[in-house]
Amino acid sequence: MSKKVYIESYGCQMNHSDSEIVASILTKDGYTTAATAEEADLVLLNTCSIREKAEYTVMQRINEMNALKAKKRGMKVGVLGCMAERMREDLLVKKKVVDLVVGPDAYRSLPLLLDEVESGQKAVNVLLSREETYAEIEPVRLDSNGVTAFVTIMRGCDNMCAFCVVPFTRGRERSRDPHSIVEECKQLVAKGYREVTLLGQNVDSYKWTEKELLANGQQPVANDLGSVDFADLLSMVAEVSPALRVRYSTSHPKDMTDRVLVVMARYANICKYVHLPVQSGSSEVLKRMNRGYTREWYLERIASIRKHMPGAAISTDIITGFCGETEEDHQQTLSLMEEVRFDMAFMFKYSERPKTLAARKYPDDVPEEVKSRRLQEVIAKLNSTAGDLRRNAVGEERVVLVEGESKRSAEFMYGRDDQYTTVIVPRGSGATEIKAGDFVRVRILSGTAASLKGEVIAVIPYPAAMEPLSIA
Ligand code: 5AD
Ligand code: SF4
């Protein structure tokens, strides 16, 4: 009987994708995946350190797993991901609660480490790497809808934003071989997937050079310089199939080039959606955050997106109450939001993280209640502008990729349009019934801040060219 592993993922999409790499490595080692912790011989928690709350949630879960372990003889518990390096002492030595701690660059060593665990030892590998990209490992898709998939194109981050723990938990930035990325996308198309999202902490600094190509015995493919940047990669992936939708995340305002925008505008199958984290609308705060751009620079990047793709959707990340943020700084964030009118935003209170530049240099001096009040104001601002945008969509036609059944009712299906907005449509019946993986043309009938409702006008035959997706 093969052993069963249950993997639970916290944090960003990158972490969820890493779990699919872990599942692949363990499947080759003879494991099968379990749907619940109760059924599993090995429970792995793939953890996140981005805010204190994320770590707290994981610690609670580790305690629950230990209660389960006490009842189930032989069950092992491991911690993967971003908390591994920071918490290994605590988890393995002080609290003695977990059997295994493995950092984001050390997943290939899992089979060996599990052997150690089997022989009754505690096992750990939290070494970070300058090269590891798991390029050739074909992920085992977990919780997949069979329609959309995530493809990691680079790992780590070299930016050193003052608030951010990622450079410490995930190490230096490195780009994955473009051939292996294109190959993975082709495989996905062959399996019936209709959309890929290319993932990286800062996709705009994707860079694969000829030196690396030649070292791998390959020829340069994309341009005369013998190097592949993000704009090149994006067009290579868009060329895989006109009926494969392409998205990506995340851009950095200091690095986002017009070339990328030109490529986005050129290909009908690249979604007209940009996630561009601003963090703050105050140039003073941005400077302390070490973001490498000003308010004016950010607004110029937004103008450029709108120039190249007039209907594009733009979303962002915002932090309230960063060290030294004044009421005036906060007002500048609100006014920037008013000016840009984001379609969506992830909004957070600042949470000090160990080792970061901010933790070392600046006092965390905005009181908790002020952080909370500012966060509420930022959320209210987003809801007012995003609500307008959704309401304005009423009467428009959108192309929607159907992802599955609506959680609220089996009579409805949900999917996303080109701008990443969730759209709910009736399932229909008989000859007109729609299914996951269909591209459908939808007339929008109503909208809220979070989603749109519509009626299906037509199913777009697959694999017809994606021409109807073009909104320019
Ligand atoms: N506190 C609050 N939010 C943070 N983020 C990153 N680090 C912190 C922190 N220490 C937010 C940023 C980032 C998103 C992924 O998480 O907005 O873009
Ligand atoms: Fe969390 Fe950041 Fe690690 Fe993603 S990279 S899991 S957001 S700490």
Short mmCIF file of C-alpha atoms and ligand atoms in Angstrom, two decimals:
data_model
loop_
_atom_site.label_atom_id
_atom_site.label_comp_id
_atom_site.label_asym_id
_atom_site.label_seq_id
_atom_site.Cartn_x
_atom_site.Cartn_y
_atom_site.Cartn_z
CA MET A 1 0.00 0.00 0.00
CA SER A 2 1.38 3.37 -0.97
CA LYS A 3 1.67 6.09 1.61
CA LYS A 4 -0.63 9.06 1.48
CA VAL A 5 0.39 12.70 1.68
CA TYR A 6 -1.91 15.61 2.42
CA ILE A 7 -0.61 19.08 1.51
CA GLU A 8 -2.20 22.28 2.77
CA SER A 9 -1.06 25.59 1.30
CA TYR A 10 -1.08 29.08 2.77
CA GLY A 11 -0.07 32.44 1.31
CA CYS A 12 0.41 33.47 -2.27
CA GLN A 13 -0.23 31.63 -5.51
CA MET A 14 3.47 30.90 -5.79
CA ASN A 15 3.21 28.81 -2.65
CA HIS A 16 0.20 26.91 -3.99
CA SER A 17 2.18 26.19 -7.16
CA ASP A 18 5.13 24.98 -5.10
CA SER A 19 2.81 22.47 -3.44
CA GLU A 20 2.14 21.06 -6.92
CA ILE A 21 5.89 20.60 -7.39
CA VAL A 22 6.12 18.89 -4.00
CA ALA A 23 3.22 16.63 -4.97
CA SER A 24 5.07 15.72 -8.16
CA ILE A 25 8.32 14.88 -6.31
CA LEU A 26 6.47 12.77 -3.74
CA THR A 27 4.34 10.98 -6.35
CA LYS A 28 7.57 9.84 -8.01
CA ASP A 29 8.69 8.66 -4.57
CA GLY A 30 5.64 6.39 -4.30
CA TYR A 31 3.16 8.59 -2.44
CA THR A 32 -0.43 9.21 -3.47
CA THR A 33 -2.26 12.41 -2.53
CA ALA A 34 -4.96 12.40 0.15
CA ALA A 35 -7.95 14.75 0.24
CA THR A 36 -7.89 15.25 4.02
CA ALA A 37 -5.35 15.23 6.85
CA GLU A 38 -7.28 12.42 8.58
CA GLU A 39 -6.57 10.01 5.70
CA ALA A 40 -2.88 10.90 5.41
CA ASP A 41 0.32 9.29 6.68
CA LEU A 42 2.19 12.52 6.05
CA VAL A 43 0.76 16.02 6.49
CA LEU A 44 2.70 18.90 4.95
CA LEU A 45 1.83 22.53 5.69
CA ASN A 46 3.22 24.88 3.06
CA THR A 47 3.52 28.06 5.07
CA CYS A 48 3.54 31.85 4.60
CA SER A 49 5.39 34.54 6.57
CA ILE A 50 4.17 37.66 4.83
CA ARG A 51 2.27 39.05 7.83
CA GLU A 52 2.27 38.04 11.48
CA LYS A 53 -1.33 36.87 11.16
CA ALA A 54 -0.38 34.37 8.45
CA GLU A 55 2.21 32.79 10.74
CA TYR A 56 -0.25 32.73 13.62
CA THR A 57 -2.83 30.86 11.52
CA VAL A 58 -0.23 28.25 10.59
CA MET A 59 0.88 27.80 14.21
CA GLN A 60 -2.74 27.08 15.17
CA ARG A 61 -2.95 24.53 12.39
CA ILE A 62 0.28 22.86 13.48
CA ASN A 63 -1.25 22.42 16.94
CA GLU A 64 -4.35 20.85 15.40
CA MET A 65 -2.19 18.48 13.38
CA ASN A 66 -0.37 17.46 16.53
CA ALA A 67 -3.62 16.63 18.24
CA LEU A 68 -4.41 14.43 15.24
CA LYS A 69 -0.96 12.89 15.36
CA ALA A 70 -1.45 11.90 18.99
CA LYS A 71 -4.45 9.84 17.89
CA LYS A 72 -2.90 8.41 14.72
CA ARG A 73 0.23 6.36 15.28
CA GLY A 74 2.92 6.76 12.69
CA MET A 75 1.56 9.97 11.20
CA LYS A 76 4.24 12.57 10.41
CA VAL A 77 3.95 16.34 10.16
CA GLY A 78 6.18 18.59 8.08
CA VAL A 79 6.50 22.33 7.58
CA LEU A 80 7.41 23.64 4.12
CA GLY A 81 7.71 27.10 2.59
CA CYS A 82 8.38 30.54 3.89
CA MET A 83 8.22 29.87 7.64
CA ALA A 84 10.75 27.04 7.40
CA GLU A 85 13.96 29.00 7.80
CA ARG A 86 12.71 31.32 10.51
CA MET A 87 10.85 28.78 12.60
CA ARG A 88 12.95 25.66 12.30
CA GLU A 89 14.59 26.07 15.71
CA ASP A 90 11.26 26.67 17.32
CA LEU A 91 9.44 23.87 15.56
CA LEU A 92 12.06 21.14 15.64
CA VAL A 93 14.02 21.85 18.77
CA LYS A 94 12.02 23.96 21.21
CA LYS A 95 8.49 22.83 20.59
CA LYS A 96 9.45 19.44 19.12
CA VAL A 97 6.13 19.43 17.33
CA VAL A 98 7.08 18.72 13.73
CA ASP A 99 9.17 15.95 12.16
CA LEU A 100 10.36 17.73 9.07
CA VAL A 101 11.19 21.32 8.03
CA VAL A 102 11.98 22.07 4.37
CA GLY A 103 12.51 25.48 2.75
CA PRO A 104 11.25 26.55 -0.72
CA ASP A 105 14.47 25.67 -2.57
CA ALA A 106 15.03 22.25 -1.01
CA TYR A 107 12.02 20.21 -2.16
CA ARG A 108 14.13 17.84 -4.25
CA SER A 109 15.64 16.56 -1.03
CA LEU A 110 12.23 15.55 0.37
CA PRO A 111 12.53 11.80 -0.41
CA LEU A 112 15.89 11.60 1.41
CA LEU A 113 14.64 13.65 4.33
CA LEU A 114 11.54 11.47 4.61
CA ASP A 115 13.81 8.41 4.87
CA GLU A 116 15.49 10.08 7.84
CA VAL A 117 12.12 10.80 9.38
CA GLU A 118 11.09 7.17 8.88
CA SER A 119 14.14 6.09 10.81
CA GLY A 120 12.98 8.15 13.75
CA GLN A 121 15.02 11.33 13.29
CA LYS A 122 13.99 14.91 12.76
CA ALA A 123 14.96 16.17 9.30
CA VAL A 124 15.68 19.67 8.03
CA ASN A 125 16.87 21.41 4.88
CA VAL A 126 16.31 25.15 4.61
CA LEU A 127 19.17 26.01 2.26
CA LEU A 128 18.32 28.64 -0.32
CA SER A 129 19.70 28.28 -3.83
CA ARG A 130 20.81 30.64 -6.59
CA GLU A 131 19.88 28.18 -9.34
CA GLU A 132 16.93 26.02 -8.34
CA THR A 133 13.86 26.63 -10.54
CA TYR A 134 12.43 23.07 -10.60
CA ALA A 135 12.42 23.69 -14.36
CA GLU A 136 11.79 20.18 -15.61
CA ILE A 137 9.46 18.97 -12.87
CA GLU A 138 5.95 18.54 -14.18
CA PRO A 139 3.61 19.71 -11.40
CA VAL A 140 0.81 17.46 -10.16
CA ARG A 141 -2.21 19.79 -10.31
CA LEU A 142 -3.91 19.96 -6.91
CA ASP A 143 -7.50 21.25 -6.45
CA SER A 144 -7.59 21.84 -10.19
CA ASN A 145 -10.69 22.89 -12.11
CA GLY A 146 -9.03 21.45 -15.24
CA VAL A 147 -9.40 24.82 -16.97
CA THR A 148 -6.92 27.27 -15.43
CA ALA A 149 -3.36 26.56 -14.26
CA PHE A 150 -0.44 28.47 -12.77
CA VAL A 151 3.06 28.24 -14.21
CA THR A 152 6.04 29.51 -12.22
CA ILE A 153 8.51 31.43 -14.39
CA MET A 154 10.93 32.69 -11.77
CA ARG A 155 11.70 32.37 -8.07
CA GLY A 156 12.94 34.63 -5.30
CA CYS A 157 13.20 38.40 -5.27
CA ASP A 158 16.07 40.90 -5.29
CA ASN A 159 14.06 44.05 -4.65
CA MET A 160 14.41 44.55 -0.92
CA CYS A 161 11.22 46.50 -0.29
CA ALA A 162 11.63 47.64 3.32
CA PHE A 163 8.48 45.89 4.60
CA CYS A 164 8.90 42.55 2.84
CA VAL A 165 10.17 39.25 4.18
CA VAL A 166 10.21 37.46 0.80
CA PRO A 167 13.90 38.05 -0.07
CA PHE A 168 14.76 36.38 3.25
CA THR A 169 12.37 33.45 2.92
CA ARG A 170 12.72 32.78 -0.82
CA GLY A 171 16.20 34.02 -1.58
CA ARG A 172 17.75 35.51 -4.69
CA GLU A 173 15.93 36.03 -7.92
CA ARG A 174 16.39 33.49 -10.74
CA SER A 175 14.54 32.87 -14.01
CA ARG A 176 13.37 29.53 -15.32
CA ASP A 177 14.42 28.21 -18.73
CA PRO A 178 11.89 29.60 -21.26
CA HIS A 179 11.83 26.31 -23.18
CA SER A 180 10.62 24.44 -20.14
CA ILE A 181 7.95 27.11 -19.57
CA VAL A 182 6.67 26.85 -23.15
CA GLU A 183 6.77 23.05 -22.93
CA GLU A 184 4.70 23.07 -19.73
CA CYS A 185 2.12 25.34 -21.40
CA LYS A 186 1.91 23.00 -24.41
CA GLN A 187 1.33 20.06 -22.11
CA LEU A 188 -1.45 21.97 -20.38
CA VAL A 189 -3.16 22.73 -23.69
CA ALA A 190 -2.91 19.05 -24.63
CA LYS A 191 -4.64 18.16 -21.35
CA GLY A 192 -7.51 20.54 -22.08
CA TYR A 193 -6.48 23.56 -20.01
CA ARG A 194 -7.63 26.88 -21.43
CA GLU A 195 -5.71 29.43 -19.38
CA VAL A 196 -2.27 29.85 -17.82
CA THR A 197 -1.12 32.45 -15.31
CA LEU A 198 2.63 33.04 -15.36
CA LEU A 199 3.90 33.57 -11.84
CA GLY A 200 6.84 35.43 -10.34
CA GLN A 201 7.42 37.86 -7.45
CA ASN A 202 8.51 40.43 -10.02
CA VAL A 203 7.88 39.17 -13.55
CA ASP A 204 9.29 42.32 -15.17
CA SER A 205 12.78 41.35 -14.15
CA TYR A 206 12.49 37.94 -15.82
CA LYS A 207 15.76 37.45 -17.72
CA TRP A 208 17.19 34.35 -19.32
CA THR A 209 20.49 34.88 -21.06
CA GLU A 210 22.29 33.20 -23.89
CA LYS A 211 24.99 32.06 -21.50
CA GLU A 212 22.47 29.95 -19.65
CA LEU A 213 20.90 28.73 -22.89
CA LEU A 214 24.25 27.57 -24.26
CA ALA A 215 25.23 25.98 -20.97
CA ASN A 216 22.12 23.83 -21.36
CA GLY A 217 23.05 22.90 -24.94
CA GLN A 218 20.26 25.05 -26.45
CA GLN A 219 20.17 27.79 -29.05
CA PRO A 220 18.85 31.28 -28.35
CA VAL A 221 15.31 31.63 -29.60
CA ALA A 222 13.67 34.93 -29.00
CA ASN A 223 15.72 37.89 -30.16
CA ASP A 224 19.04 38.91 -31.69
CA LEU A 225 20.59 39.59 -28.33
CA GLY A 226 20.35 35.95 -27.40
CA SER A 227 18.41 36.72 -24.29
CA VAL A 228 14.77 36.37 -23.33
CA ASP A 229 13.10 39.05 -21.25
CA PHE A 230 9.53 39.10 -19.97
CA ALA A 231 8.10 40.71 -23.11
CA ASP A 232 9.75 37.96 -25.21
CA LEU A 233 8.53 35.23 -22.90
CA LEU A 234 5.00 36.57 -22.92
CA SER A 235 4.85 36.44 -26.71
CA MET A 236 6.38 32.94 -26.75
CA VAL A 237 3.63 31.72 -24.42
CA ALA A 238 0.91 33.58 -26.34
CA GLU A 239 2.08 31.76 -29.49
CA VAL A 240 1.59 28.33 -27.91
CA SER A 241 -2.07 28.40 -28.98
CA PRO A 242 -4.44 31.22 -29.95
CA ALA A 243 -7.06 29.49 -27.81
CA LEU A 244 -4.93 29.52 -24.63
CA ARG A 245 -5.60 32.56 -22.49
CA VAL A 246 -2.52 34.05 -20.88
CA ARG A 247 -2.32 36.05 -17.65
CA TYR A 248 0.57 36.92 -15.36
CA SER A 249 1.36 38.20 -11.88
CA THR A 250 3.03 40.27 -10.46
CA SER A 251 4.43 43.39 -12.12
CA HIS A 252 6.59 45.97 -10.37
CA PRO A 253 5.92 49.64 -11.21
CA LYS A 254 9.62 50.48 -11.31
CA ASP A 255 10.34 47.75 -13.90
CA MET A 256 7.19 47.45 -16.03
CA THR A 257 8.22 48.28 -19.61
CA ASP A 258 6.20 49.60 -22.52
CA ARG A 259 7.43 46.60 -24.51
CA VAL A 260 5.38 44.33 -22.26
CA LEU A 261 2.34 46.55 -22.82
CA VAL A 262 2.88 46.43 -26.59
CA VAL A 263 2.98 42.61 -26.49
CA MET A 264 -0.16 42.52 -24.33
CA ALA A 265 -2.01 44.76 -26.77
CA ARG A 266 -0.81 42.76 -29.78
CA TYR A 267 -2.08 39.32 -28.73
CA ALA A 268 -5.82 38.82 -28.42
CA ASN A 269 -5.27 35.87 -26.09
CA ILE A 270 -3.28 37.85 -23.49
CA CYS A 271 -5.74 39.20 -20.95
CA LYS A 272 -6.00 42.95 -20.68
CA TYR A 273 -5.40 42.98 -16.96
CA VAL A 274 -2.46 44.32 -14.96
CA HIS A 275 -1.86 43.82 -11.25
CA LEU A 276 0.46 46.67 -10.31
CA PRO A 277 1.04 46.99 -6.54
CA VAL A 278 1.37 50.65 -5.53
CA GLN A 279 1.59 50.12 -1.72
CA SER A 280 1.21 53.87 -1.00
CA GLY A 281 0.21 57.06 -2.80
CA SER A 282 2.82 59.16 -0.98
CA SER A 283 6.28 59.55 -2.53
CA GLU A 284 7.74 60.05 0.97
CA VAL A 285 6.38 56.70 2.16
CA LEU A 286 7.40 55.00 -1.10
CA LYS A 287 10.93 56.20 -0.50
CA ARG A 288 11.03 54.73 3.00
CA MET A 289 9.54 51.53 1.59
CA ASN A 290 12.48 51.42 -0.85
CA ARG A 291 10.10 50.87 -3.75
CA GLY A 292 12.22 52.67 -6.33
CA TYR A 293 9.47 54.92 -7.78
CA THR A 294 7.43 57.99 -6.92
CA ARG A 295 3.69 58.70 -7.04
CA GLU A 296 4.23 60.55 -10.34
CA TRP A 297 6.14 57.63 -11.86
CA TYR A 298 3.36 55.23 -10.86
CA LEU A 299 0.68 57.46 -12.41
CA GLU A 300 2.72 57.69 -15.60
CA ARG A 301 2.85 53.84 -15.76
CA ILE A 302 -0.96 53.75 -15.34
CA ALA A 303 -1.31 56.28 -18.17
CA SER A 304 0.87 54.09 -20.36
CA ILE A 305 -1.27 50.99 -19.64
CA ARG A 306 -4.39 52.96 -20.57
CA LYS A 307 -2.74 54.31 -23.72
CA HIS A 308 -1.76 50.86 -24.97
CA MET A 309 -4.93 49.09 -23.81
CA PRO A 310 -7.83 51.51 -23.30
CA GLY A 311 -10.20 48.98 -21.69
CA ALA A 312 -7.64 47.25 -19.46
CA ALA A 313 -8.42 46.37 -15.85
CA ILE A 314 -5.90 47.44 -13.21
CA SER A 315 -5.60 46.13 -9.68
CA THR A 316 -3.17 46.87 -6.86
CA ASP A 317 -1.88 46.13 -3.34
CA ILE A 318 -1.99 48.79 -0.61
CA ILE A 319 -0.45 48.87 2.86
CA THR A 320 -1.85 51.23 5.51
CA GLY A 321 0.12 52.46 8.52
CA PHE A 322 3.66 51.83 7.31
CA CYS A 323 6.36 53.33 9.59
CA GLY A 324 6.03 57.11 9.82
CA GLU A 325 2.87 57.31 7.64
CA THR A 326 1.14 60.63 8.43
CA GLU A 327 -2.49 61.57 7.89
CA GLU A 328 -1.33 63.58 4.87
CA ASP A 329 0.44 60.51 3.41
CA HIS A 330 -2.73 58.48 3.91
CA GLN A 331 -4.81 61.16 2.15
CA GLN A 332 -2.42 60.87 -0.78
CA THR A 333 -3.12 57.14 -1.00
CA LEU A 334 -6.86 57.87 -1.09
CA SER A 335 -6.41 60.54 -3.76
CA LEU A 336 -4.27 58.22 -5.88
CA MET A 337 -7.02 55.58 -5.62
CA GLU A 338 -9.57 58.17 -6.71
CA GLU A 339 -7.39 59.11 -9.67
CA VAL A 340 -6.60 55.59 -10.87
CA ARG A 341 -9.99 53.99 -10.07
CA PHE A 342 -8.67 50.47 -9.50
CA ASP A 343 -10.87 47.54 -10.47
CA MET A 344 -9.66 45.54 -7.49
CA ALA A 345 -7.17 45.75 -4.63
CA PHE A 346 -5.60 43.67 -1.87
CA MET A 347 -5.40 45.92 1.17
CA PHE A 348 -3.41 45.29 4.35
CA LYS A 349 -2.37 46.84 7.64
CA TYR A 350 1.40 47.05 7.96
CA SER A 351 2.82 44.15 9.95
CA GLU A 352 6.47 44.35 10.98
CA ARG A 353 8.52 41.35 9.87
CA PRO A 354 11.80 40.25 11.39
CA LYS A 355 15.08 40.92 9.50
CA THR A 356 13.48 43.38 7.06
CA LEU A 357 14.96 46.81 6.42
CA ALA A 358 11.96 48.47 8.10
CA ALA A 359 12.27 46.30 11.21
CA ARG A 360 15.92 47.31 11.53
CA LYS A 361 15.61 50.96 10.61
CA TYR A 362 12.20 52.41 11.42
CA PRO A 363 9.94 52.21 14.47
CA ASP A 364 6.53 50.63 13.83
CA ASP A 365 4.97 53.84 15.11
CA VAL A 366 1.45 54.07 13.66
CA PRO A 367 -0.98 52.93 16.40
CA GLU A 368 -3.02 49.82 15.65
CA GLU A 369 -6.34 51.68 15.74
CA VAL A 370 -5.04 54.26 13.26
CA LYS A 371 -3.84 51.49 10.90
CA SER A 372 -7.30 49.89 11.14
CA ARG A 373 -9.19 53.13 10.52
CA ARG A 374 -7.03 53.95 7.51
CA LEU A 375 -7.52 50.43 6.17
CA GLN A 376 -11.30 50.86 6.43
CA GLU A 377 -11.08 54.14 4.53
CA VAL A 378 -8.98 52.55 1.81
CA ILE A 379 -11.46 49.65 1.51
CA ALA A 380 -14.39 52.08 1.30
CA LYS A 381 -12.65 54.05 -1.44
CA LEU A 382 -11.97 50.88 -3.45
CA ASN A 383 -15.58 49.73 -3.10
CA SER A 384 -16.91 53.03 -4.33
CA THR A 385 -14.77 53.15 -7.47
CA ALA A 386 -14.88 49.41 -8.26
CA GLY A 387 -18.68 49.47 -7.82
CA ASP A 388 -18.89 52.23 -10.44
CA LEU A 389 -16.77 50.21 -12.83
CA ARG A 390 -18.94 47.11 -12.50
CA ARG A 391 -22.15 49.13 -12.89
CA ASN A 392 -20.76 50.73 -16.03
CA ALA A 393 -20.24 47.24 -17.47
CA VAL A 394 -24.01 46.66 -17.64
CA GLY A 395 -25.09 46.27 -21.25
CA GLU A 396 -21.57 45.45 -22.47
CA GLU A 397 -20.55 42.15 -24.04
CA ARG A 398 -17.69 40.18 -22.53
CA VAL A 399 -15.95 36.92 -23.41
CA VAL A 400 -15.95 34.63 -20.37
CA LEU A 401 -13.97 31.46 -19.77
CA VAL A 402 -16.26 29.20 -17.76
CA GLU A 403 -14.41 27.66 -14.79
CA GLY A 404 -17.10 25.69 -12.97
CA GLU A 405 -20.38 25.59 -11.10
CA SER A 406 -21.34 28.61 -9.02
CA LYS A 407 -20.92 27.95 -5.29
CA ARG A 408 -24.37 29.39 -4.57
CA SER A 409 -26.47 27.42 -7.06
CA ALA A 410 -26.09 24.48 -9.45
CA GLU A 411 -28.22 26.38 -11.97
CA PHE A 412 -25.41 28.88 -12.49
CA MET A 413 -21.83 28.67 -13.71
CA TYR A 414 -19.01 31.08 -12.94
CA GLY A 415 -16.04 32.19 -14.96
CA ARG A 416 -13.86 35.21 -15.58
CA ASP A 417 -13.76 37.79 -18.30
CA ASP A 418 -10.69 39.24 -19.95
CA GLN A 419 -10.36 41.80 -17.14
CA TYR A 420 -10.35 39.12 -14.43
CA THR A 421 -13.81 39.96 -13.14
CA THR A 422 -15.91 37.02 -11.97
CA VAL A 423 -19.02 36.62 -14.13
CA ILE A 424 -22.01 34.46 -13.18
CA VAL A 425 -24.20 33.03 -15.97
CA PRO A 426 -27.11 30.56 -16.11
CA ARG A 427 -25.98 27.01 -16.88
CA GLY A 428 -28.71 26.50 -19.47
CA SER A 429 -29.98 23.06 -20.36
CA GLY A 430 -29.97 20.56 -23.20
CA ALA A 431 -28.23 21.79 -26.33
CA THR A 432 -27.49 25.19 -24.79
CA GLU A 433 -25.97 23.88 -21.54
CA ILE A 434 -22.52 25.34 -20.94
CA LYS A 435 -19.65 23.54 -19.25
CA ALA A 436 -16.30 24.27 -17.61
CA GLY A 437 -13.71 25.12 -20.28
CA ASP A 438 -16.19 26.81 -22.64
CA PHE A 439 -15.48 30.31 -23.89
CA VAL A 440 -18.83 32.12 -23.99
CA ARG A 441 -19.94 35.52 -25.18
CA VAL A 442 -21.95 37.14 -22.40
CA ARG A 443 -24.15 40.24 -22.17
CA ILE A 444 -23.72 41.84 -18.73
CA LEU A 445 -27.05 42.39 -16.94
CA SER A 446 -26.00 43.56 -13.46
CA GLY A 447 -22.93 44.18 -11.32
CA THR A 448 -21.76 44.50 -7.71
CA ALA A 449 -18.35 45.58 -6.35
CA ALA A 450 -17.13 41.99 -6.60
CA SER A 451 -18.76 40.35 -9.62
CA LEU A 452 -21.00 40.60 -12.67
CA LYS A 453 -24.07 38.67 -13.78
CA GLY A 454 -24.98 38.10 -17.39
CA GLU A 455 -26.69 36.04 -20.05
CA VAL A 456 -24.96 33.81 -22.56
CA ILE A 457 -25.31 35.05 -26.12
CA ALA A 458 -23.18 32.39 -27.78
CA VAL A 459 -20.65 29.65 -27.11
CA ILE A 460 -17.44 30.38 -29.01
CA PRO A 461 -16.38 27.24 -30.85
CA TYR A 462 -13.10 25.75 -29.67
CA PRO A 463 -10.38 25.97 -30.85
CA ALA A 464 -11.47 28.99 -32.84
CA ALA A 465 -8.95 31.79 -32.92
CA MET A 466 -9.36 34.06 -29.95
CA GLU A 467 -10.10 37.10 -32.04
CA PRO A 468 -13.29 37.91 -30.11
CA LEU A 469 -11.20 38.38 -26.98
CA SER A 470 -9.62 41.53 -28.32
CA ILE A 471 -11.05 44.59 -26.63
CA ALA A 472 -8.73 47.16 -28.13
N1 5AD B 1 2.81 44.04 6.10
C1 5AD B 1 1.66 44.21 5.40
N2 5AD B 1 1.52 43.88 4.13
C2 5AD B 1 2.59 43.36 3.49
N3 5AD B 1 2.76 42.95 2.22
C3 5AD B 1 4.02 42.49 2.09
N4 5AD B 1 4.68 42.60 3.25
C4 5AD B 1 3.81 43.16 4.14
C5 5AD B 1 3.91 43.52 5.51
N5 5AD B 1 5.05 43.36 6.19
C6 5AD B 1 1.73 43.07 1.18
C7 5AD B 1 2.19 43.96 0.05
C8 5AD B 1 2.50 42.99 -1.04
C9 5AD B 1 1.50 41.90 -0.78
C10 5AD B 1 1.82 40.60 -1.41
O1 5AD B 1 1.49 41.79 0.63
O2 5AD B 1 1.12 44.82 -0.30
O3 5AD B 1 2.37 43.54 -2.33
FE1 SF4 B 2 3.77 34.29 1.82
FE2 SF4 B 2 5.44 35.85 0.47
FE3 SF4 B 2 6.13 33.37 0.95
FE4 SF4 B 2 4.19 33.89 -0.79
S1 SF4 B 2 6.36 34.45 -0.96
S2 SF4 B 2 4.14 32.34 0.78
S3 SF4 B 2 3.23 35.67 0.20
S4 SF4 B 2 5.83 34.99 2.44
#
